[in-house]
């Protein structure tokens, strides 16, 4: 059993890492400027916001849900952070606490409505996407809020290690998320709910609190993502993070998380984030237009979904 687990982990992570290394090799050959410390450091320090979203999205997908509101909740938390710091004179940590509270409540509302009224999470979170985006514009009066050096430090590389506090915090979130998923009762119940919710119910376990909780966690991750993005841009942008919900879902799917629920890995989703960012950066460096970048990235996502379907079918037929 132990050998089987090791083999499965090796195939899962090894395959993704092989894809990541292959992409780095291809772009290093195609562009003389790609395989440089500055480029790799830039890639690492651009992924924290998407990484936070992918951590929360992985848990949501595992229980059989989906969260289309994460981009808008990110923007809303960023707006709250920006207004409190720039207009109210608050320091970063109390501002972050309020921002995470707002996005966390948004996530809890998503979960409560979806579970309580048995509405597909696709519909509920689509509505939250619009409401949170509208609230963001109300909070900022549809104007960008400049914060500057009071928040920039979180997204800037630290001397010596060249990695930002945002990146290190994102890696910590990945480690904690993977531990919760694989080493706690909460994580095991989440996987069980996504695999067979009816069986969980028949065994006497109430699945509702767990399903609501993962949406709340997703909302909290949006708050951290808002801080990461704001620190990188020095500004809270009411139009920021548009479409990031799709990038978060794509990273999870590329990492092998099933859209049908019951299977996923936070570490794999993180590798999926790195693959997406390497792909974006590499295509930009070799001069691929934005339109063609979208086509190629979309193709990669479709292939990943197809491979997931084939893997699921193969697993059931064994």
XYZ file of N, CA, C and O in Angstrom, residues 192-315:
496
model
N -14.200 12.762 0.655
C -15.330 11.827 0.674
C -16.600 12.490 0.143
O -17.364 11.870 -0.607
N -16.835 13.742 0.511
C -18.022 14.456 0.036
C -17.979 14.601 -1.477
O -18.987 14.401 -2.168
N -16.813 14.953 -2.013
C -16.688 15.098 -3.458
C -16.791 13.776 -4.200
O -17.244 13.729 -5.340
N -16.403 12.695 -3.531
C -16.452 11.377 -4.164
C -17.869 10.816 -4.170
O -18.359 10.336 -5.199
N -18.525 10.872 -3.020
C -19.893 10.336 -2.913
C -20.578 11.002 -1.726
O -20.526 10.496 -0.597
N -21.242 12.113 -1.975
C -21.900 12.877 -0.908
C -23.004 12.071 -0.236
O -23.228 12.181 0.976
N -23.704 11.240 -1.011
C -24.796 10.447 -0.453
C -24.275 9.410 0.538
O -24.878 9.189 1.586
N -23.150 8.799 0.219
C -22.561 7.828 1.132
C -22.129 8.489 2.428
O -22.261 7.912 3.512
N -21.610 9.709 2.317
C -21.209 10.457 3.511
C -22.434 10.739 4.380
O -22.406 10.591 5.610
N -23.524 11.131 3.743
C -24.756 11.420 4.480
C -25.296 10.160 5.161
O -25.721 10.197 6.320
N -25.248 9.046 4.446
C -25.750 7.793 5.003
C -24.906 7.309 6.181
O -25.378 6.574 7.037
N -23.650 7.723 6.217
C -22.778 7.316 7.319
C -22.958 8.198 8.552
O -22.282 8.012 9.567
N -23.866 9.185 8.464
C -24.181 10.015 9.611
C -23.372 11.287 9.731
O -23.418 11.964 10.759
N -22.618 11.609 8.697
C -21.789 12.825 8.708
C -22.521 13.938 7.972
O -22.978 13.744 6.844
N -22.655 15.087 8.605
C -23.288 16.247 7.963
C -22.275 16.920 7.044
O -21.256 17.434 7.494
N -22.560 16.883 5.758
C -21.612 17.428 4.790
C -21.708 18.943 4.652
O -20.742 19.587 4.229
N -22.847 19.528 5.025
C -23.064 20.967 4.821
C -21.986 21.838 5.466
O -21.449 22.743 4.801
N -21.635 21.623 6.742
C -20.618 22.494 7.348
C -19.276 22.449 6.619
O -18.588 23.473 6.517
N -18.909 21.291 6.100
C -17.629 21.159 5.402
C -17.672 21.876 4.047
O -16.715 22.555 3.664
N -18.779 21.734 3.348
C -18.915 22.402 2.053
C -18.933 23.917 2.215
O -18.324 24.647 1.437
N -19.630 24.399 3.253
C -19.662 25.841 3.504
C -18.276 26.337 3.902
O -17.829 27.405 3.474
N -17.585 25.543 4.708
C -16.269 25.947 5.195
C -15.263 26.128 4.068
O -14.468 27.077 4.089
N -15.295 25.244 3.062
C -14.310 25.368 1.990
C -14.550 26.641 1.172
O -13.593 27.264 0.689
N -15.796 27.051 1.027
C -16.064 28.322 0.348
C -15.571 29.493 1.198
O -15.070 30.492 0.673
N -15.714 29.361 2.533
C -15.180 30.394 3.413
C -13.663 30.488 3.319
O -13.092 31.589 3.290
N -12.997 29.324 3.260
C -11.542 29.300 3.102
C -11.144 29.935 1.781
O -10.176 30.706 1.705
N -11.890 29.627 0.738
C -11.626 30.236 -0.572
C -11.726 31.755 -0.479
O -10.902 32.487 -1.050
N -12.731 32.241 0.253
C -12.872 33.683 0.433
C -11.693 34.282 1.179
O -11.187 35.352 0.810
N -11.220 33.609 2.231
C -10.055 34.096 2.973
C -8.814 34.139 2.087
O -8.004 35.076 2.167
N -8.658 33.150 1.230
C -7.531 33.138 0.304
C -7.605 34.318 -0.670
O -6.576 34.857 -1.090
N -8.830 34.730 -1.002
C -8.996 35.908 -1.867
C -8.457 37.161 -1.179
O -7.906 38.056 -1.831
N -8.626 37.225 0.151
C -8.095 38.359 0.893
C -6.578 38.415 0.828
O -5.992 39.487 0.615
N -5.924 37.271 1.009
C -4.468 37.224 0.900
C -4.013 37.514 -0.527
O -2.999 38.184 -0.749
N -4.774 37.007 -1.500
C -4.451 37.282 -2.897
C -4.572 38.775 -3.192
O -3.786 39.339 -3.969
N -5.572 39.423 -2.574
C -5.729 40.859 -2.752
C -4.525 41.621 -2.240
O -4.048 42.570 -2.875
N -3.995 41.207 -1.086
C -2.783 41.834 -0.552
C -1.603 41.619 -1.488
O -0.830 42.549 -1.760
N -1.454 40.388 -1.992
C -0.328 40.077 -2.879
C -0.382 40.911 -4.149
O 0.637 41.472 -4.584
N -1.556 41.005 -4.757
C -1.668 41.771 -5.993
C -1.480 43.267 -5.738
O -0.809 43.952 -6.512
N -2.048 43.767 -4.656
C -1.912 45.186 -4.326
C -0.460 45.548 -4.062
O 0.015 46.614 -4.466
N 0.260 44.665 -3.384
C 1.671 44.937 -3.086
C 2.512 44.954 -4.351
O 3.483 45.713 -4.455
N 2.152 44.135 -5.331
C 2.910 44.095 -6.583
C 2.630 45.319 -7.451
O 3.527 45.847 -8.119
N 1.371 45.797 -7.420
C 0.981 46.931 -8.255
C 1.073 48.272 -7.521
O 0.953 49.320 -8.160
N 1.246 48.226 -6.204
C 1.269 49.423 -5.343
C -0.076 50.141 -5.325
O -0.185 51.245 -4.789
N -1.080 49.544 -5.929
C -2.374 50.198 -6.127
C -3.501 49.183 -6.000
O -3.354 48.027 -6.392
N -4.623 49.641 -5.464
C -5.844 48.849 -5.475
C -6.654 49.257 -6.698
O -7.125 50.391 -6.790
N -6.774 48.340 -7.650
C -7.429 48.628 -8.924
C -8.822 48.009 -8.951
O -8.955 46.789 -8.862
N -9.878 48.836 -9.080
C -11.241 48.277 -9.097
C -11.508 47.374 -10.291
O -12.454 46.583 -10.278
N -10.672 47.495 -11.332
C -10.816 46.646 -12.518
C -9.794 45.517 -12.545
O -9.639 44.845 -13.562
N -9.101 45.318 -11.431
C -8.076 44.285 -11.386
C -8.661 42.893 -11.229
O -9.815 42.719 -10.827
N -7.843 41.908 -11.548
C -8.168 40.483 -11.343
C -9.339 39.991 -12.177
O -9.925 38.954 -11.875
N -9.704 40.719 -13.229
C -10.764 40.224 -14.104
C -10.280 38.960 -14.828
O -9.219 38.949 -15.440
N -11.034 37.905 -14.734
C -10.677 36.646 -15.389
C -9.777 35.739 -14.572
O -9.468 34.621 -15.005
N -9.368 36.185 -13.380
C -8.447 35.347 -12.590
C -9.120 34.079 -12.068
O -8.446 33.107 -11.742
N -10.451 34.110 -11.984
C -11.139 32.888 -11.562
C -10.904 31.767 -12.569
O -10.754 30.599 -12.191
N -10.840 32.117 -13.840
C -10.588 31.104 -14.872
C -9.156 30.602 -14.793
O -8.891 29.406 -14.986
N -8.212 31.506 -14.508
C -6.815 31.096 -14.364
C -6.651 30.169 -13.160
O -5.889 29.196 -13.212
N -7.366 30.448 -12.064
C -7.281 29.598 -10.874
C -7.836 28.210 -11.160
O -7.244 27.190 -10.771
N -8.973 28.161 -11.851
C -9.555 26.865 -12.222
C -8.614 26.114 -13.151
O -8.394 24.906 -13.002
N -8.028 26.843 -14.103
C -7.100 26.221 -15.052
C -5.894 25.628 -14.337
O -5.462 24.509 -14.644
N -5.335 26.359 -13.358
C -4.178 25.852 -12.618
C -4.526 24.562 -11.883
O -3.735 23.606 -11.868
N -5.712 24.528 -11.293
C -6.151 23.322 -10.568
C -6.337 22.145 -11.516
O -5.926 21.014 -11.218
N -6.956 22.405 -12.661
C -7.206 21.333 -13.631
C -5.898 20.815 -14.205
O -5.698 19.599 -14.342
N -4.982 21.737 -14.547
C -3.670 21.321 -15.040
C -2.963 20.476 -13.993
O -2.267 19.503 -14.308
N -3.180 20.822 -12.718
C -2.570 20.057 -11.632
C -3.252 18.734 -11.340
O -2.794 17.990 -10.468
N -4.339 18.444 -12.027
C -4.984 17.144 -11.868
C -6.193 17.127 -10.960
O -6.758 16.056 -10.710
N -6.624 18.287 -10.441
C -7.835 18.325 -9.629
C -9.044 18.086 -10.527
O -9.177 18.713 -11.576
N -9.917 17.180 -10.120
C -11.058 16.815 -10.939
C -12.173 17.844 -10.821
O -12.519 18.287 -9.724
N -12.749 18.221 -11.938
C -13.894 19.126 -11.939
C -15.150 18.431 -11.418
O -16.135 19.098 -11.109
N -15.105 17.117 -11.318
C -16.236 16.345 -10.812
C -16.164 16.138 -9.305
O -17.071 15.589 -8.698
N -15.062 16.570 -8.686
C -14.918 16.433 -7.243
C -14.250 15.135 -6.833
O -14.138 14.195 -7.622
N -13.776 15.097 -5.578
C -13.237 13.862 -5.022
C -11.767 13.628 -5.229
O -11.208 12.698 -4.653
N -11.110 14.436 -6.053
C -9.682 14.213 -6.293
C -8.984 15.537 -6.524
O -9.473 16.384 -7.262
N -7.822 15.706 -5.886
C -7.067 16.927 -6.091
C -5.899 17.020 -5.131
O -5.807 16.271 -4.151
N -5.003 17.930 -5.424
C -3.820 18.138 -4.605
C -3.455 19.615 -4.651
O -3.379 20.201 -5.733
N -3.232 20.210 -3.485
C -2.861 21.625 -3.438
C -1.480 21.832 -4.041
O -1.241 22.803 -4.759
N -0.566 20.898 -3.784
C 0.783 21.015 -4.353
C 0.720 20.943 -5.870
O 1.385 21.716 -6.575
N -0.082 20.037 -6.404
C -0.220 19.924 -7.862
C -0.809 21.198 -8.459
O -0.416 21.623 -9.546
N -1.761 21.793 -7.756
C -2.340 23.048 -8.237
C -1.286 24.151 -8.271
O -1.266 24.984 -9.183
N -0.395 24.158 -7.285
C 0.695 25.137 -7.258
C 1.620 24.945 -8.458
O 2.043 25.917 -9.088
N 1.926 23.693 -8.767
C 2.751 23.429 -9.959
C 2.002 23.889 -11.208
O 2.597 24.410 -12.151
N 0.669 23.706 -11.205
C -0.140 24.208 -12.318
C -0.037 25.716 -12.457
O 0.018 26.252 -13.574
N -0.001 26.437 -11.330
C 0.186 27.890 -11.357
C 1.520 28.240 -12.003
O 1.607 29.142 -12.852
N 2.583 27.524 -11.603
C 3.907 27.781 -12.164
C 3.936 27.508 -13.661
O 4.554 28.260 -14.436
N 3.255 26.444 -14.086
C 3.207 26.121 -15.517
C 2.530 27.242 -16.290
O 3.013 27.673 -17.352
N 1.420 27.747 -15.775
C 0.712 28.839 -16.447
C 1.584 30.079 -16.533
O 1.674 30.731 -17.588
N 2.275 30.438 -15.428
C 3.091 31.654 -15.430
C 4.307 31.514 -16.331
O 4.686 32.468 -17.025
N 4.942 30.336 -16.326
C 6.083 30.099 -17.229
C 5.623 30.196 -18.673
O 6.299 30.781 -19.528
N 4.455 29.632 -18.953
C 3.908 29.680 -20.309
C 3.653 31.119 -20.733
O 4.034 31.529 -21.840
N 3.033 31.906 -19.868
C 2.755 33.307 -20.194
C 4.042 34.096 -20.425
O 4.169 34.829 -21.411
N 4.994 33.944 -19.509
C 6.238 34.704 -19.597
C 7.049 34.284 -20.818
O 7.584 35.133 -21.545
N 7.136 32.980 -21.042
C 7.906 32.488 -22.182
C 7.326 32.936 -23.512
O 8.056 33.355 -24.409
N 6.013 32.836 -23.647
C 5.377 33.261 -24.895
C 5.569 34.758 -25.133
O 5.759 35.195 -26.273
N 5.537 35.530 -24.057
C 5.766 36.978 -24.197
C 7.188 37.261 -24.638
O 7.419 38.145 -25.483
N 8.142 36.520 -24.110
C 9.549 36.777 -24.441
C 9.889 36.400 -25.875
O 10.772 37.008 -26.478
N 9.199 35.408 -26.422
C 9.505 35.035 -27.815
C 8.633 35.807 -28.807
O 8.652 35.525 -30.003
N 7.874 36.774 -28.299
C 7.152 37.691 -29.176
C 5.793 37.234 -29.645
O 5.278 37.759 -30.639
N 5.183 36.284 -28.953
C 3.843 35.839 -29.320
C 2.832 36.911 -28.925
O 2.895 37.473 -27.834
N 1.904 37.219 -29.811
C 0.908 38.255 -29.545
C -0.038 37.818 -28.431
O -0.171 36.623 -28.119
N -0.725 38.799 -27.822
C -1.656 38.492 -26.732
C -2.765 37.546 -27.191
O -3.176 36.651 -26.448
N -3.245 37.759 -28.415
C -4.312 36.909 -28.940
C -3.846 35.460 -29.059
O -4.543 34.527 -28.656
N -2.639 35.272 -29.602
C -2.118 33.918 -29.758
C -1.756 33.292 -28.413
O -1.867 32.075 -28.235
N -1.339 34.131 -27.446
C -1.076 33.610 -26.096
C -2.341 33.031 -25.488
O -2.311 31.978 -24.847
N -3.461 33.724 -25.702
C -4.730 33.223 -25.174
C -5.121 31.910 -25.833
O -5.618 30.992 -25.175
N -4.886 31.820 -27.141
C -5.212 30.589 -27.872
C -4.380 29.420 -27.343
O -4.901 28.331 -27.062
N -3.082 29.646 -27.185
C -2.188 28.577 -26.731
C -2.512 28.170 -25.297
O -2.579 26.981 -24.971
N -2.722 29.169 -24.427
C -3.059 28.865 -23.041
C -4.377 28.098 -22.955
O -4.501 27.133 -22.196
N -5.359 28.517 -23.746
C -6.640 27.814 -23.785
C -6.483 26.389 -24.268
O -7.129 25.467 -23.743
N -5.619 26.190 -25.265
C -5.370 24.840 -25.777
C -4.761 23.947 -24.710
O -5.143 22.773 -24.566
N -3.829 24.501 -23.937
C -3.211 23.739 -22.854
C -4.261 23.311 -21.831
O -4.265 22.177 -21.348
N -5.185 24.225 -21.514
C -6.240 23.912 -20.554
C -7.150 22.807 -21.080
O -7.512 21.872 -20.357
N -7.532 22.899 -22.354
C -8.404 21.883 -22.953
C -7.721 20.516 -22.933
O -8.341 19.497 -22.600
N -6.440 20.485 -23.279
C -5.696 19.229 -23.251
C -5.656 18.667 -21.836
O -5.812 17.458 -21.624
N -5.463 19.549 -20.848
C -5.429 19.099 -19.454
C -6.760 18.488 -19.035
O -6.799 17.456 -18.348
N -7.866 19.106 -19.455
C -9.195 18.566 -19.136
C -9.404 17.213 -19.814
O -9.951 16.285 -19.219
N -8.952 17.102 -21.068
C -9.074 15.830 -21.787
C -8.279 14.728 -21.088
O -8.756 13.597 -20.934
N -7.063 15.066 -20.643
C -6.246 14.080 -19.943
C -6.895 13.679 -18.626
O -6.836 12.511 -18.220
N -7.547 14.659 -17.955
C -8.255 14.357 -16.707
C -9.398 13.388 -16.973
O -9.626 12.449 -16.199
N -10.128 13.604 -18.071
C -11.238 12.716 -18.414
C -10.741 11.306 -18.727
O -11.330 10.311 -18.291
N -9.635 11.227 -19.463
C -9.067 9.923 -19.806
C -8.583 9.207 -18.545
O -8.803 8.008 -18.355
N -7.931 9.966 -17.660
C -7.416 9.383 -16.415
C -8.558 8.872 -15.541
O -8.478 7.796 -14.947
N -9.655 9.649 -15.464
C -10.813 9.224 -14.682
C -11.428 7.955 -15.237
O -11.778 7.032 -14.501
N -11.558 7.894 -16.572
C -12.116 6.724 -17.211
C -11.235 5.506 -16.990
O -11.714 4.401 -16.702
N -9.901 5.712 -17.083
C -8.955 4.620 -16.895
C -9.014 4.125 -15.461
O -8.951 2.927 -15.196
N -9.148 5.079 -14.503
C -9.204 4.703 -13.090
C -10.450 3.877 -12.775
O -10.411 2.942 -11.986
